[in-house]
Amino acid sequence: MKLTERFDEQCVIVDSQKSTRREVIEEMVDRLCQVRHLENRNELLAAVLDREEKMSTGIGCGLAIPHAKVDFLDQMCIVACSVKRGLDFEAIDKQPVYLLFLIISPSGNTGPHIRALSAISRILSDADIRKNLIEAGTPVEFYARLQSGENKYA
């Protein structure tokens, strides 16, 4: 799966200035609702935060993949975010998070959701790709760097 086929630069937040895990997740959900014209903001946020309460989606190496499944979407949506100063996300390795990918999928569509999680983990296991994304100055630059990273592993 190519992640960049599932979202575009409008769904990229570069260097979020939010200071908590919840605030960044809210910012990402708000961006998703704005770009995709979704009216279920509170339900989306509740689904993501509910998943996050069970266990942090900070998977290590400065990466977090907050995600949820909801009944009212018909296709998977992704929002990417960088936090250059780092963010305490209660990650598994206890290190700050610098890159986040929010994935919201329809409840009955497990395959693409799992493939997206896998693609993010595979591509962003590369330290150079992570560094390039963190250093991106604009959403367009971030998106182009992600595409380049995907092509490296295509």
mmCIF file of C-alpha atoms in Angstrom:
data_model
loop_
_atom_site.group_PDB
_atom_site.id
_atom_site.type_symbol
_atom_site.label_atom_id
_atom_site.label_comp_id
_atom_site.label_asym_id
_atom_site.label_seq_id
_atom_site.Cartn_x
_atom_site.Cartn_y
_atom_site.Cartn_z
ATOM 1 C CA MET A 1 0.000 0.000 0.000
ATOM 2 C CA LYS A 2 1.196 3.494 -0.846
ATOM 3 C CA LEU A 3 0.236 5.828 1.968
ATOM 4 C CA THR A 4 0.442 8.870 -0.281
ATOM 5 C CA GLU A 5 -2.401 7.431 -2.369
ATOM 6 C CA ARG A 6 -4.626 7.602 0.722
ATOM 7 C CA PHE A 7 -4.114 11.290 1.602
ATOM 8 C CA ASP A 8 -2.559 14.499 0.262
ATOM 9 C CA GLU A 9 -0.603 17.489 1.534
ATOM 10 C CA GLN A 10 -3.793 19.112 2.876
ATOM 11 C CA CYS A 11 -3.764 16.366 5.508
ATOM 12 C CA VAL A 12 -0.254 17.219 6.712
ATOM 13 C CA ILE A 13 0.538 19.362 9.759
ATOM 14 C CA VAL A 14 4.144 20.519 9.900
ATOM 15 C CA ASP A 15 5.692 21.295 13.275
ATOM 16 C CA SER A 16 2.613 21.292 15.469
ATOM 17 C CA GLN A 17 2.919 23.665 18.395
ATOM 18 C CA LYS A 18 0.495 21.736 20.590
ATOM 19 C CA SER A 19 2.015 20.662 23.892
ATOM 20 C CA THR A 20 0.144 17.490 24.879
ATOM 21 C CA ARG A 21 -0.736 14.177 23.288
ATOM 22 C CA ARG A 22 -4.446 14.992 23.462
ATOM 23 C CA GLU A 23 -3.985 18.452 21.911
ATOM 24 C CA VAL A 24 -2.051 17.041 18.950
ATOM 25 C CA ILE A 25 -4.628 14.307 18.425
ATOM 26 C CA GLU A 26 -7.387 16.949 18.544
ATOM 27 C CA GLU A 27 -5.489 19.050 15.992
ATOM 28 C CA MET A 28 -5.158 16.055 13.673
ATOM 29 C CA VAL A 29 -8.836 15.101 14.015
ATOM 30 C CA ASP A 30 -9.823 18.734 13.378
ATOM 31 C CA ARG A 31 -7.680 18.800 10.222
ATOM 32 C CA LEU A 32 -9.253 15.567 9.017
ATOM 33 C CA CYS A 33 -12.761 16.913 9.604
ATOM 34 C CA GLN A 34 -11.914 20.169 7.850
ATOM 35 C CA VAL A 35 -10.310 18.614 4.773
ATOM 36 C CA ARG A 36 -12.747 15.701 4.373
ATOM 37 C CA HIS A 37 -15.819 17.766 5.388
ATOM 38 C CA LEU A 38 -16.696 15.372 8.201
ATOM 39 C CA GLU A 39 -19.264 16.378 10.786
ATOM 40 C CA ASN A 40 -18.521 13.661 13.337
ATOM 41 C CA ARG A 41 -15.600 15.396 15.063
ATOM 42 C CA ASN A 42 -16.542 14.441 18.587
ATOM 43 C CA GLU A 43 -17.168 10.795 17.688
ATOM 44 C CA LEU A 44 -13.859 10.597 15.794
ATOM 45 C CA LEU A 45 -11.972 12.160 18.677
ATOM 46 C CA ALA A 46 -13.641 9.875 21.216
ATOM 47 C CA ALA A 47 -12.771 6.778 19.152
ATOM 48 C CA VAL A 48 -9.103 7.775 18.869
ATOM 49 C CA LEU A 49 -8.795 8.743 22.526
ATOM 50 C CA ASP A 50 -10.532 5.528 23.604
ATOM 51 C CA ARG A 51 -7.957 3.507 21.655
ATOM 52 C CA GLU A 52 -5.158 5.621 23.098
ATOM 53 C CA GLU A 53 -6.360 4.997 26.684
ATOM 54 C CA LYS A 54 -6.010 1.250 26.196
ATOM 55 C CA MET A 55 -2.353 1.606 25.227
ATOM 56 C CA SER A 56 -0.262 4.408 23.792
ATOM 57 C CA THR A 57 0.199 4.223 20.049
ATOM 58 C CA GLY A 58 3.716 5.632 20.463
ATOM 59 C CA ILE A 59 5.574 2.708 18.902
ATOM 60 C CA GLY A 60 9.135 3.939 19.422
ATOM 61 C CA CYS A 61 11.801 5.637 17.315
ATOM 62 C CA GLY A 62 9.937 8.948 17.626
ATOM 63 C CA LEU A 63 6.819 7.612 15.900
ATOM 64 C CA ALA A 64 3.159 7.369 16.969
ATOM 65 C CA ILE A 65 0.246 5.965 14.985
ATOM 66 C CA PRO A 66 -2.983 6.961 16.719
ATOM 67 C CA HIS A 67 -5.825 5.099 15.041
ATOM 68 C CA ALA A 68 -9.434 4.039 15.336
ATOM 69 C CA LYS A 69 -12.281 2.424 13.448
ATOM 70 C CA VAL A 70 -15.707 4.015 13.149
ATOM 71 C CA ASP A 71 -19.035 3.006 11.620
ATOM 72 C CA PHE A 72 -19.749 6.222 9.727
ATOM 73 C CA LEU A 73 -16.803 6.314 7.281
ATOM 74 C CA ASP A 74 -16.747 4.561 3.942
ATOM 75 C CA GLN A 75 -12.998 4.834 3.343
ATOM 76 C CA MET A 76 -9.774 5.090 5.333
ATOM 77 C CA CYS A 77 -8.479 8.588 6.123
ATOM 78 C CA ILE A 78 -4.939 9.560 7.146
ATOM 79 C CA VAL A 79 -3.426 12.729 8.636
ATOM 80 C CA ALA A 80 0.324 13.145 9.151
ATOM 81 C CA CYS A 81 1.959 15.488 11.660
ATOM 82 C CA SER A 82 5.462 16.476 12.713
ATOM 83 C CA VAL A 83 6.437 17.920 16.093
ATOM 84 C CA LYS A 84 10.019 19.139 15.749
ATOM 85 C CA ARG A 85 10.610 19.739 19.464
ATOM 86 C CA GLY A 86 9.271 16.300 20.383
ATOM 87 C CA LEU A 87 6.212 15.378 22.399
ATOM 88 C CA ASP A 88 5.709 13.151 25.427
ATOM 89 C CA PHE A 89 3.404 10.468 24.060
ATOM 90 C CA GLU A 90 4.043 7.767 26.661
ATOM 91 C CA ALA A 91 5.738 5.821 23.863
ATOM 92 C CA ILE A 92 6.841 2.255 24.399
ATOM 93 C CA ASP A 93 10.525 3.305 24.377
ATOM 94 C CA LYS A 94 9.819 6.294 26.710
ATOM 95 C CA GLN A 95 11.285 8.655 24.078
ATOM 96 C CA PRO A 96 9.618 11.764 22.605
ATOM 97 C CA VAL A 97 7.467 11.458 19.496
ATOM 98 C CA TYR A 98 8.325 13.589 16.464
ATOM 99 C CA LEU A 99 6.093 12.055 13.786
ATOM 100 C CA LEU A 100 2.465 11.017 14.005
ATOM 101 C CA PHE A 101 0.171 9.356 11.508
ATOM 102 C CA LEU A 102 -3.528 9.328 12.377
ATOM 103 C CA ILE A 103 -5.480 6.536 10.674
ATOM 104 C CA ILE A 104 -9.273 6.381 10.815
ATOM 105 C CA SER A 105 -10.904 3.430 9.053
ATOM 106 C CA PRO A 106 -14.404 2.065 8.531
ATOM 107 C CA SER A 107 -15.274 -0.548 11.155
ATOM 108 C CA GLY A 108 -15.853 -3.347 8.673
ATOM 109 C CA ASN A 109 -12.710 -2.802 6.600
ATOM 110 C CA THR A 110 -9.773 -4.327 8.450
ATOM 111 C CA GLY A 111 -7.403 -5.138 5.554
ATOM 112 C CA PRO A 112 -6.488 -1.597 4.442
ATOM 113 C CA HIS A 113 -6.184 -0.478 8.071
ATOM 114 C CA ILE A 114 -3.636 -3.215 8.834
ATOM 115 C CA ARG A 115 -1.770 -2.545 5.558
ATOM 116 C CA ALA A 116 -1.531 1.169 6.394
ATOM 117 C CA LEU A 117 -0.148 0.424 9.877
ATOM 118 C CA SER A 118 2.344 -1.969 8.316
ATOM 119 C CA ALA A 119 3.400 0.492 5.595
ATOM 120 C CA ILE A 120 4.022 3.260 8.124
ATOM 121 C CA SER A 121 6.064 0.935 10.320
ATOM 122 C CA ARG A 122 8.092 -0.358 7.365
ATOM 123 C CA ILE A 123 8.857 2.987 5.722
ATOM 124 C CA LEU A 124 9.504 4.869 8.954
ATOM 125 C CA SER A 125 11.818 2.224 10.336
ATOM 126 C CA ASP A 126 14.350 4.057 8.135
ATOM 127 C CA ALA A 127 16.045 6.735 10.295
ATOM 128 C CA ASP A 128 16.899 8.889 7.255
ATOM 129 C CA ILE A 129 13.271 9.011 6.150
ATOM 130 C CA ARG A 130 12.153 9.944 9.676
ATOM 131 C CA LYS A 131 14.788 12.696 9.819
ATOM 132 C CA ASN A 132 13.752 14.065 6.415
ATOM 133 C CA LEU A 133 10.095 14.179 7.414
ATOM 134 C CA ILE A 134 10.813 15.880 10.741
ATOM 135 C CA GLU A 135 12.920 18.520 8.970
ATOM 136 C CA ALA A 136 10.318 19.261 6.271
ATOM 137 C CA GLY A 137 9.334 22.930 6.352
ATOM 138 C CA THR A 138 5.986 22.750 4.551
ATOM 139 C CA PRO A 139 3.201 20.214 4.033
ATOM 140 C CA VAL A 140 4.141 19.955 0.343
ATOM 141 C CA GLU A 141 7.755 19.214 1.266
ATOM 142 C CA PHE A 142 6.694 16.645 3.878
ATOM 143 C CA TYR A 143 4.418 14.893 1.385
ATOM 144 C CA ALA A 144 7.117 14.836 -1.325
ATOM 145 C CA ARG A 145 9.647 13.407 1.139
ATOM 146 C CA LEU A 146 7.166 10.728 2.198
ATOM 147 C CA GLN A 147 6.582 9.820 -1.460
ATOM 148 C CA SER A 148 10.331 9.565 -1.969
ATOM 149 C CA GLY A 149 10.619 7.322 1.080
ATOM 150 C CA GLU A 150 7.799 5.114 -0.191
ATOM 151 C CA ASN A 151 9.510 4.763 -3.557
ATOM 152 C CA LYS A 152 12.646 3.575 -1.794
ATOM 153 C CA TYR A 153 10.654 0.630 -0.406
ATOM 154 C CA ALA A 154 8.301 0.040 -3.373
#
